[in-house]
Amino acid sequence: MTETKEIRYQGHLHELQKQLMGDYYAQLTAIATGRSDTKNAHLLIAGNPVELVRAFGMIPVFPEVNVLQLAVRKQSLPLIQKAEELGYAVDNCAYVKADVGLYLSGYQAPYGTIPKADLLLCNYVGCNVYLNWFEHLAELTGAPAVNIDIPFVRSADGEPSPGDVDYVVKQLEELIVQLENITGTSLDMPRLRRTVENSALVGEMWAEIKDLTKRRPAPYDAYFDSVTMMAVLYCLRGTDEAVTFFEAAREELSRRAAKGEGPLPEERFRVVIEGPPPWPFLRVFRDMFSRWGAVAVASTYSTVGGIWEFGFRHDPQRPIESIARHMLQYNLCNRTFLQRYDQMARYVDEWSADAVVIHSVKSCRLFSAGQGDMREYFVREREVPTLLIESDLEDPRYFSQAQLRNRIDAFFEALSQRRLTAASDAQLAAGGAR
Amino acid sequence: MTLATAAPIEAVERYRESVEDRAFPTVREWRARTGRMVTGCFPVYAPVELAYAAGMLPVGLFGAGNQIEMAHADSRFQSFICSIVKSTLELAFVDRLAPFDALMFESICDPARNLASVMARNFPDRHVTYVHLPQNMTSPATVDYLAGEYRRAADELGTVSGHVVGTEDLRSAIGAFNGLRARLREIYQLRASSPEKISTAELYTLARLATLTDPADSEPLIAESIATARARESRPKDRVRVVLVGSFCEQPPLELITAIEESGCYILDDDFLLGWRLFKRDIAVDGDPFRALALAYLDGSVHLSTKHDLRQPRAAALIASARAHRADAVIFLGAKFCEPGLFDYALYRKALEQEAIPHLFLEFEEKMWMYDKIRTEVETFVESMLFT
């Protein structure tokens, strides 16, 4: 095991991301404080139609990103408690509670001020809490709201029916009319195509970046370092800035891969991580893996907003239909639990992972409900060592550091032992053969 | 029962035990008698007519109540997941779902959706149909989508049963369930207008029976029961009149319902088994029946915690119900870990406080078997109401 005190996880990319996100929140603050009359729509991360919002010159606001930023800064708990005082239960999603608390605090966050929504654009892609969340925001803020209903994947092969695609396209066309009314402008189709093309370019580069972790060592951690890129991928998708950022990311990470550099001094274990991270304790949590030389080579969390690594790209020639396809089919949340098993199994095989780590978070039942069965599947049917641990993505009260560390240590201890035993067996077998 | 001295309702007496029996005696009897197949319908709302039109009996699958120990499902679903998800899976593990040839799940919440996957993986021989109920209630495109979704689900069920669902099959099924739902509306109206004539525990037994039997059998039983209850000469008691919400999916034990009534309440409206009586009026049986069923869900159904209709906030609907029933108070009886219900409570509480309607929050689990705590809470609440 390696001590991790000296490891510096954040580098050039992180600085670049910080700058872009700082600019993004400065734009939101300018709107919230009346210094800009740009219209905004609040959206959810998973499978959203942000390209349409951007094509109207509107700025998207992502409550999930806002509240995770609070958690990272360890400022979520008082806001969660503020919501609980109003009657929200301890068992309600803490993202929602933190957002309600943030609204009740005047939308004043340490990284900027959040503008009240001109449109609450709920993209319902599997997560039922999304519906509750925006319904509550509509009640609290009085902002207009719309639910874009995305039929959940029901076919075994994951393909939506032509009727499903048509249904989503029609709703997006209705949304265009709403956005025209809000902005007072008509849809600029060339601008939409450019926005969608930017998304396609970013999707292509993100897929190439994801492919890099198939190498040994992986040039970056596909769970902990991915979140740096995900911030830009989600908040700025469709913009020129996102394209520029991903060009830089691809170049830097490709260079690291070519030089055989990884995020840790030594890559001992390659893992697939399932589930969102515990944002209030991200560094502490990462250290628990780093000390064992464990690097994530793939993660499901990095596909919440979209799955590009298996070939999907937005299509500027058919912009609205490709946005609909993205919402229906190419994001983790709108796919079945069993399709997630398949996705993870593919990661294990194609990214050559040694183990699966399932981080079960209480707040997000879309992710977590049934992960015991997922563990059964990987352990019994796929014979992949699998660790299931629990905490939360937003609420620090559910993070038990000592308990998590014990579980993680025991798991990697066992994996180390297993590796030693396998090596010794192989040696014996080789000796016997001679 | 709270009406021990009144003339008994025969169907209630006969089925009181069997409605909560997870050996499903009424379902087994129906299978043996008809030789036909059965579809288990997970709450909250399932388009039961589709299964019926495919020649199958749609049966409400409301978990295991307090009748079985959890031995397998706890390892699949975490401690913070509601009981009904786990206990329904447990029923499959201990082979209590043997009478069911297919299961129908709907997009009501995240754990229920994942349960459909886990069930399908662990029990591949039992067909799972997953129905995506829409959440955009205002788009003109939604009705076509939902009619198509119902056609797809009907095709799946028809493949299982070997009976292709035709237009007339579905019209006939809608007619049968229209009849049943009309009786359920009638018995709810009777209780709302004369709660001294029929207790909620009695009403619940009959409504639960309707989820377990062929509507052709249960509809006349409920009609008879209504007649018996109407004929009772019971006198109103000095009780607090309440509307009860929060129990739309996982169901409280019958003893708990009795305990709430015996603690001094007349329950005038509730959301028990709500999916089985979702519609405000009969569904049209002329024209395209798939479209009629879809329109009924979109425009003809009552408010429901898992249906997000931005046209009418659910809190406003609750206030309207409380006013219409001249209720003194609202009791929120929510299932532990039920996220849709718990979210609603936050909005309900705000609206109830704004309207100055007294309310009480109670939490239950289907597997509970001690009711003293809830009884004390309700009694204290009732006393505070009566003596204020």
Short mmCIF file of N, CA, C and O in Angstrom, two decimals, chain A residues 318-410:
data_model
loop_
_atom_site.label_atom_id
_atom_site.label_comp_id
_atom_site.label_asym_id
_atom_site.label_seq_id
_atom_site.Cartn_x
_atom_site.Cartn_y
_atom_site.Cartn_z
N ARG A 318 -29.36 16.31 -38.53
CA ARG A 318 -30.69 16.00 -37.97
C ARG A 318 -30.67 16.40 -36.50
O ARG A 318 -30.71 15.55 -35.60
N PRO A 319 -30.57 17.71 -36.26
CA PRO A 319 -30.28 18.16 -34.89
C PRO A 319 -31.34 17.75 -33.87
O PRO A 319 -31.00 17.25 -32.79
N ILE A 320 -32.60 17.93 -34.21
CA ILE A 320 -33.63 17.67 -33.19
C ILE A 320 -33.77 16.18 -32.94
O ILE A 320 -33.86 15.72 -31.80
N GLU A 321 -33.73 15.41 -34.01
CA GLU A 321 -33.85 13.96 -33.81
C GLU A 321 -32.65 13.42 -33.03
O GLU A 321 -32.79 12.54 -32.18
N SER A 322 -31.46 13.98 -33.29
CA SER A 322 -30.30 13.46 -32.55
C SER A 322 -30.34 13.88 -31.08
O SER A 322 -29.90 13.14 -30.20
N ILE A 323 -30.90 15.05 -30.80
CA ILE A 323 -31.09 15.43 -29.38
C ILE A 323 -32.08 14.45 -28.74
O ILE A 323 -31.87 13.98 -27.61
N ALA A 324 -33.13 14.12 -29.48
CA ALA A 324 -34.11 13.16 -28.95
C ALA A 324 -33.47 11.80 -28.69
O ALA A 324 -33.71 11.17 -27.65
N ARG A 325 -32.63 11.35 -29.61
CA ARG A 325 -31.94 10.06 -29.44
C ARG A 325 -31.06 10.07 -28.20
O ARG A 325 -30.97 9.09 -27.46
N HIS A 326 -30.37 11.19 -28.01
CA HIS A 326 -29.51 11.32 -26.84
C HIS A 326 -30.33 11.20 -25.56
O HIS A 326 -29.96 10.51 -24.62
N MET A 327 -31.47 11.84 -25.55
CA MET A 327 -32.33 11.83 -24.36
C MET A 327 -32.90 10.43 -24.12
O MET A 327 -33.04 9.98 -22.99
N LEU A 328 -33.25 9.76 -25.20
CA LEU A 328 -33.91 8.47 -25.08
C LEU A 328 -32.95 7.33 -24.74
O LEU A 328 -33.24 6.46 -23.92
N GLN A 329 -31.83 7.34 -25.40
CA GLN A 329 -31.06 6.11 -25.47
C GLN A 329 -29.64 6.22 -24.96
O GLN A 329 -29.08 5.23 -24.47
N TYR A 330 -29.04 7.40 -25.09
CA TYR A 330 -27.60 7.49 -24.84
C TYR A 330 -27.25 8.28 -23.59
O TYR A 330 -26.41 9.17 -23.62
N ASN A 331 -27.98 8.01 -22.54
CA ASN A 331 -27.54 8.46 -21.22
C ASN A 331 -27.92 7.38 -20.23
O ASN A 331 -28.91 6.68 -20.42
N LEU A 332 -27.12 7.25 -19.20
CA LEU A 332 -27.27 6.13 -18.28
C LEU A 332 -28.65 6.07 -17.62
O LEU A 332 -29.21 5.00 -17.44
N CYS A 333 -29.20 7.23 -17.29
CA CYS A 333 -30.40 7.25 -16.46
C CYS A 333 -31.62 6.68 -17.16
O CYS A 333 -32.51 6.15 -16.49
N ASN A 334 -31.70 6.80 -18.47
CA ASN A 334 -32.91 6.32 -19.14
C ASN A 334 -32.79 4.88 -19.60
O ASN A 334 -33.63 4.39 -20.35
N ARG A 335 -31.73 4.21 -19.16
CA ARG A 335 -31.55 2.80 -19.53
C ARG A 335 -31.88 1.92 -18.34
O ARG A 335 -31.80 2.35 -17.20
N THR A 336 -32.18 0.68 -18.61
CA THR A 336 -32.60 -0.20 -17.51
C THR A 336 -31.40 -0.56 -16.63
O THR A 336 -30.24 -0.45 -17.04
N PHE A 337 -31.74 -1.04 -15.47
CA PHE A 337 -30.72 -1.47 -14.52
C PHE A 337 -29.86 -2.58 -15.15
O PHE A 337 -28.64 -2.60 -14.97
N LEU A 338 -30.48 -3.47 -15.88
CA LEU A 338 -29.73 -4.58 -16.48
C LEU A 338 -28.83 -4.09 -17.61
O LEU A 338 -27.76 -4.67 -17.85
N GLN A 339 -29.24 -3.05 -18.29
CA GLN A 339 -28.35 -2.48 -19.31
C GLN A 339 -27.12 -1.85 -18.64
O GLN A 339 -26.05 -1.84 -19.23
N ARG A 340 -27.32 -1.39 -17.40
CA ARG A 340 -26.16 -0.87 -16.68
C ARG A 340 -25.19 -2.03 -16.36
O ARG A 340 -23.98 -1.87 -16.40
N TYR A 341 -25.75 -3.19 -16.00
CA TYR A 341 -24.88 -4.35 -15.76
C TYR A 341 -24.05 -4.63 -17.01
O TYR A 341 -22.85 -4.90 -16.93
N ASP A 342 -24.72 -4.59 -18.16
CA ASP A 342 -24.03 -4.88 -19.43
C ASP A 342 -22.94 -3.85 -19.70
O ASP A 342 -21.85 -4.18 -20.16
N GLN A 343 -23.30 -2.58 -19.42
CA GLN A 343 -22.33 -1.50 -19.64
C GLN A 343 -21.08 -1.73 -18.76
O GLN A 343 -19.94 -1.62 -19.23
N MET A 344 -21.32 -2.08 -17.50
CA MET A 344 -20.20 -2.31 -16.59
C MET A 344 -19.40 -3.55 -16.99
O MET A 344 -18.16 -3.56 -16.90
N ALA A 345 -20.12 -4.58 -17.42
CA ALA A 345 -19.42 -5.80 -17.84
C ALA A 345 -18.51 -5.51 -19.03
O ALA A 345 -17.39 -6.03 -19.13
N ARG A 346 -18.99 -4.64 -19.89
CA ARG A 346 -18.18 -4.25 -21.05
C ARG A 346 -16.93 -3.49 -20.60
O ARG A 346 -15.85 -3.69 -21.13
N TYR A 347 -17.11 -2.63 -19.61
CA TYR A 347 -15.95 -1.93 -19.07
C TYR A 347 -14.94 -2.92 -18.49
O TYR A 347 -13.74 -2.79 -18.70
N VAL A 348 -15.47 -3.87 -17.72
CA VAL A 348 -14.57 -4.85 -17.09
C VAL A 348 -13.76 -5.57 -18.17
O VAL A 348 -12.54 -5.72 -18.07
N ASP A 349 -14.43 -5.99 -19.22
CA ASP A 349 -13.76 -6.76 -20.27
C ASP A 349 -12.85 -5.89 -21.13
O ASP A 349 -11.67 -6.20 -21.31
N GLU A 350 -13.41 -4.82 -21.68
CA GLU A 350 -12.66 -4.05 -22.68
C GLU A 350 -11.62 -3.12 -22.06
O GLU A 350 -10.66 -2.74 -22.71
N TRP A 351 -11.85 -2.73 -20.81
CA TRP A 351 -10.90 -1.83 -20.13
C TRP A 351 -10.00 -2.63 -19.16
O TRP A 351 -9.26 -2.06 -18.39
N SER A 352 -10.12 -3.95 -19.22
CA SER A 352 -9.26 -4.87 -18.44
C SER A 352 -9.23 -4.51 -16.95
O SER A 352 -8.17 -4.23 -16.39
N ALA A 353 -10.40 -4.53 -16.33
CA ALA A 353 -10.47 -4.18 -14.91
C ALA A 353 -10.31 -5.44 -14.05
O ALA A 353 -10.66 -6.54 -14.45
N ASP A 354 -9.78 -5.22 -12.83
CA ASP A 354 -9.61 -6.32 -11.89
C ASP A 354 -10.82 -6.49 -11.00
O ASP A 354 -11.03 -7.55 -10.42
N ALA A 355 -11.58 -5.41 -10.83
CA ALA A 355 -12.66 -5.45 -9.84
C ALA A 355 -13.70 -4.37 -10.13
O ALA A 355 -13.45 -3.45 -10.91
N VAL A 356 -14.83 -4.52 -9.48
CA VAL A 356 -15.90 -3.52 -9.54
C VAL A 356 -16.10 -2.96 -8.14
O VAL A 356 -16.13 -3.71 -7.16
N VAL A 357 -16.22 -1.65 -8.05
CA VAL A 357 -16.55 -1.00 -6.78
C VAL A 357 -17.90 -0.30 -6.96
O VAL A 357 -18.05 0.52 -7.87
N ILE A 358 -18.85 -0.66 -6.13
CA ILE A 358 -20.18 -0.04 -6.20
C ILE A 358 -20.31 0.92 -5.03
O ILE A 358 -20.27 0.49 -3.87
N HIS A 359 -20.41 2.20 -5.34
CA HIS A 359 -20.62 3.18 -4.28
C HIS A 359 -22.10 3.52 -4.25
O HIS A 359 -22.62 4.24 -5.12
N SER A 360 -22.77 3.00 -3.26
CA SER A 360 -24.21 3.15 -3.15
C SER A 360 -24.53 4.43 -2.40
O SER A 360 -24.08 4.61 -1.27
N VAL A 361 -25.31 5.32 -3.01
CA VAL A 361 -25.63 6.58 -2.34
C VAL A 361 -27.11 6.61 -1.99
O VAL A 361 -27.96 6.29 -2.80
N LYS A 362 -27.37 7.00 -0.77
CA LYS A 362 -28.74 6.97 -0.27
C LYS A 362 -29.64 7.94 -1.04
O LYS A 362 -30.80 7.64 -1.32
N SER A 363 -29.09 9.08 -1.39
CA SER A 363 -29.93 10.09 -2.04
C SER A 363 -30.47 9.64 -3.38
O SER A 363 -31.59 9.96 -3.74
N CYS A 364 -29.65 8.94 -4.15
CA CYS A 364 -30.03 8.66 -5.53
C CYS A 364 -30.44 7.21 -5.71
O CYS A 364 -29.62 6.34 -5.97
N ARG A 365 -31.74 6.98 -5.59
CA ARG A 365 -32.23 5.61 -5.68
C ARG A 365 -32.22 5.12 -7.13
O ARG A 365 -32.25 3.92 -7.37
N LEU A 366 -32.23 6.03 -8.08
CA LEU A 366 -32.09 5.60 -9.47
C LEU A 366 -30.80 4.80 -9.61
O LEU A 366 -30.77 3.74 -10.22
N PHE A 367 -29.75 5.33 -9.03
CA PHE A 367 -28.48 4.62 -9.07
C PHE A 367 -28.51 3.39 -8.17
O PHE A 367 -28.10 2.31 -8.55
N SER A 368 -28.96 3.60 -6.93
CA SER A 368 -28.62 2.62 -5.91
C SER A 368 -29.62 1.49 -5.71
O SER A 368 -29.21 0.39 -5.33
N ALA A 369 -30.91 1.72 -5.94
CA ALA A 369 -31.89 0.68 -5.59
C ALA A 369 -31.60 -0.61 -6.34
O ALA A 369 -31.64 -0.65 -7.56
N GLY A 370 -31.27 -1.64 -5.60
CA GLY A 370 -31.01 -2.94 -6.22
C GLY A 370 -29.55 -3.24 -6.45
O GLY A 370 -29.22 -4.25 -7.09
N GLN A 371 -28.65 -2.39 -5.93
CA GLN A 371 -27.23 -2.66 -6.21
C GLN A 371 -26.72 -3.93 -5.53
O GLN A 371 -25.66 -4.43 -5.89
N GLY A 372 -27.48 -4.43 -4.57
CA GLY A 372 -27.13 -5.74 -4.00
C GLY A 372 -27.25 -6.82 -5.07
O GLY A 372 -26.45 -7.76 -5.13
N ASP A 373 -28.23 -6.69 -5.90
CA ASP A 373 -28.40 -7.64 -7.01
C ASP A 373 -27.27 -7.48 -8.02
O ASP A 373 -26.78 -8.47 -8.58
N MET A 374 -26.88 -6.25 -8.23
CA MET A 374 -25.77 -5.99 -9.15
C MET A 374 -24.50 -6.69 -8.65
O MET A 374 -23.78 -7.33 -9.41
N ARG A 375 -24.27 -6.58 -7.34
CA ARG A 375 -23.10 -7.27 -6.77
C ARG A 375 -23.21 -8.77 -6.97
O ARG A 375 -22.25 -9.43 -7.37
N GLU A 376 -24.41 -9.31 -6.73
CA GLU A 376 -24.62 -10.75 -6.94
C GLU A 376 -24.26 -11.14 -8.37
O GLU A 376 -23.62 -12.16 -8.62
N TYR A 377 -24.70 -10.30 -9.31
CA TYR A 377 -24.46 -10.60 -10.72
C TYR A 377 -22.96 -10.65 -11.01
O TYR A 377 -22.47 -11.59 -11.63
N PHE A 378 -22.23 -9.64 -10.55
CA PHE A 378 -20.80 -9.60 -10.89
C PHE A 378 -20.01 -10.68 -10.15
O PHE A 378 -19.10 -11.28 -10.72
N VAL A 379 -20.39 -10.93 -8.90
CA VAL A 379 -19.64 -11.94 -8.14
C VAL A 379 -19.98 -13.35 -8.63
O VAL A 379 -19.08 -14.14 -8.92
N ARG A 380 -21.27 -13.65 -8.76
CA ARG A 380 -21.67 -15.03 -9.06
C ARG A 380 -21.63 -15.36 -10.55
O ARG A 380 -21.18 -16.43 -10.93
N GLU A 381 -22.12 -14.42 -11.37
CA GLU A 381 -22.24 -14.77 -12.79
C GLU A 381 -20.99 -14.40 -13.58
O GLU A 381 -20.68 -15.04 -14.56
N ARG A 382 -20.33 -13.33 -13.15
CA ARG A 382 -19.16 -12.89 -13.92
C ARG A 382 -17.84 -13.18 -13.20
O ARG A 382 -16.78 -12.99 -13.76
N GLU A 383 -17.94 -13.61 -11.94
CA GLU A 383 -16.75 -13.92 -11.12
C GLU A 383 -15.77 -12.75 -11.07
O GLU A 383 -14.56 -12.92 -11.22
N VAL A 384 -16.33 -11.57 -10.91
CA VAL A 384 -15.52 -10.35 -10.77
C VAL A 384 -15.57 -9.92 -9.30
O VAL A 384 -16.66 -9.73 -8.77
N PRO A 385 -14.43 -9.77 -8.64
CA PRO A 385 -14.46 -9.29 -7.25
C PRO A 385 -15.19 -7.94 -7.19
O PRO A 385 -14.89 -7.04 -7.99
N THR A 386 -16.14 -7.84 -6.28
CA THR A 386 -17.00 -6.65 -6.25
C THR A 386 -17.19 -6.17 -4.82
O THR A 386 -17.49 -6.95 -3.93
N LEU A 387 -16.99 -4.89 -4.65
CA LEU A 387 -17.14 -4.27 -3.33
C LEU A 387 -18.36 -3.35 -3.36
O LEU A 387 -18.49 -2.53 -4.27
N LEU A 388 -19.22 -3.48 -2.37
CA LEU A 388 -20.38 -2.59 -2.24
C LEU A 388 -20.23 -1.78 -0.96
O LEU A 388 -20.17 -2.35 0.13
N ILE A 389 -20.16 -0.46 -1.13
CA ILE A 389 -20.03 0.43 0.04
C ILE A 389 -21.11 1.51 -0.05
O ILE A 389 -21.61 1.79 -1.13
N GLU A 390 -21.43 2.09 1.11
CA GLU A 390 -22.54 3.04 1.14
C GLU A 390 -22.14 4.37 1.77
O GLU A 390 -21.43 4.39 2.77
N SER A 391 -22.59 5.46 1.15
CA SER A 391 -22.57 6.77 1.83
C SER A 391 -23.56 7.67 1.10
O SER A 391 -24.64 7.20 0.75
N ASP A 392 -23.19 8.90 0.84
CA ASP A 392 -24.13 9.76 0.12
C ASP A 392 -23.38 10.74 -0.77
O ASP A 392 -22.18 10.97 -0.58
N LEU A 393 -24.09 11.32 -1.72
CA LEU A 393 -23.44 12.23 -2.64
C LEU A 393 -23.46 13.68 -2.15
O LEU A 393 -22.71 14.52 -2.62
N GLU A 394 -24.33 13.97 -1.18
CA GLU A 394 -24.50 15.38 -0.78
C GLU A 394 -24.54 15.57 0.73
O GLU A 394 -24.10 16.58 1.25
N ASP A 395 -25.09 14.58 1.41
CA ASP A 395 -25.34 14.72 2.85
C ASP A 395 -24.16 14.13 3.64
O ASP A 395 -23.96 12.92 3.65
N PRO A 396 -23.38 15.01 4.28
CA PRO A 396 -22.17 14.50 4.97
C PRO A 396 -22.48 13.59 6.15
O PRO A 396 -21.60 12.87 6.61
N ARG A 397 -23.73 13.58 6.60
CA ARG A 397 -24.06 12.76 7.76
C ARG A 397 -23.98 11.27 7.46
O ARG A 397 -23.96 10.45 8.38
N TYR A 398 -23.97 10.91 6.18
CA TYR A 398 -23.96 9.49 5.84
C TYR A 398 -22.57 8.97 5.48
O TYR A 398 -22.45 7.86 4.97
N PHE A 399 -21.56 9.78 5.70
CA PHE A 399 -20.20 9.35 5.34
C PHE A 399 -19.49 8.90 6.60
O PHE A 399 -19.18 9.71 7.48
N SER A 400 -19.22 7.61 6.69
CA SER A 400 -18.52 7.09 7.86
C SER A 400 -17.11 6.70 7.41
O SER A 400 -16.90 5.64 6.82
N GLN A 401 -16.18 7.59 7.69
CA GLN A 401 -14.84 7.43 7.13
C GLN A 401 -14.16 6.14 7.57
O GLN A 401 -13.60 5.41 6.75
N ALA A 402 -14.22 5.88 8.88
CA ALA A 402 -13.51 4.69 9.39
C ALA A 402 -14.11 3.41 8.81
O ALA A 402 -13.39 2.50 8.39
N GLN A 403 -15.43 3.38 8.75
CA GLN A 403 -16.10 2.18 8.25
C GLN A 403 -15.77 1.96 6.76
O GLN A 403 -15.46 0.84 6.34
N LEU A 404 -15.82 3.04 6.00
CA LEU A 404 -15.51 2.92 4.57
C LEU A 404 -14.07 2.46 4.37
O LEU A 404 -13.78 1.59 3.55
N ARG A 405 -13.19 3.06 5.13
CA ARG A 405 -11.78 2.70 4.96
C ARG A 405 -11.55 1.23 5.31
O ARG A 405 -10.81 0.54 4.62
N ASN A 406 -12.20 0.78 6.37
CA ASN A 406 -12.07 -0.64 6.74
C ASN A 406 -12.53 -1.53 5.61
O ASN A 406 -11.88 -2.53 5.28
N ARG A 407 -13.66 -1.20 5.03
CA ARG A 407 -14.21 -2.04 3.95
C ARG A 407 -13.30 -2.03 2.74
O ARG A 407 -13.04 -3.06 2.11
N ILE A 408 -12.82 -0.84 2.40
CA ILE A 408 -11.97 -0.72 1.21
C ILE A 408 -10.63 -1.43 1.44
O ILE A 408 -10.14 -2.17 0.58
N ASP A 409 -10.08 -1.23 2.63
CA ASP A 409 -8.81 -1.90 2.95
C ASP A 409 -8.97 -3.42 2.88
O ASP A 409 -8.13 -4.12 2.31
N ALA A 410 -10.04 -3.91 3.47
CA ALA A 410 -10.25 -5.36 3.50
C ALA A 410 -10.39 -5.90 2.07
O ALA A 410 -9.87 -6.98 1.74
#
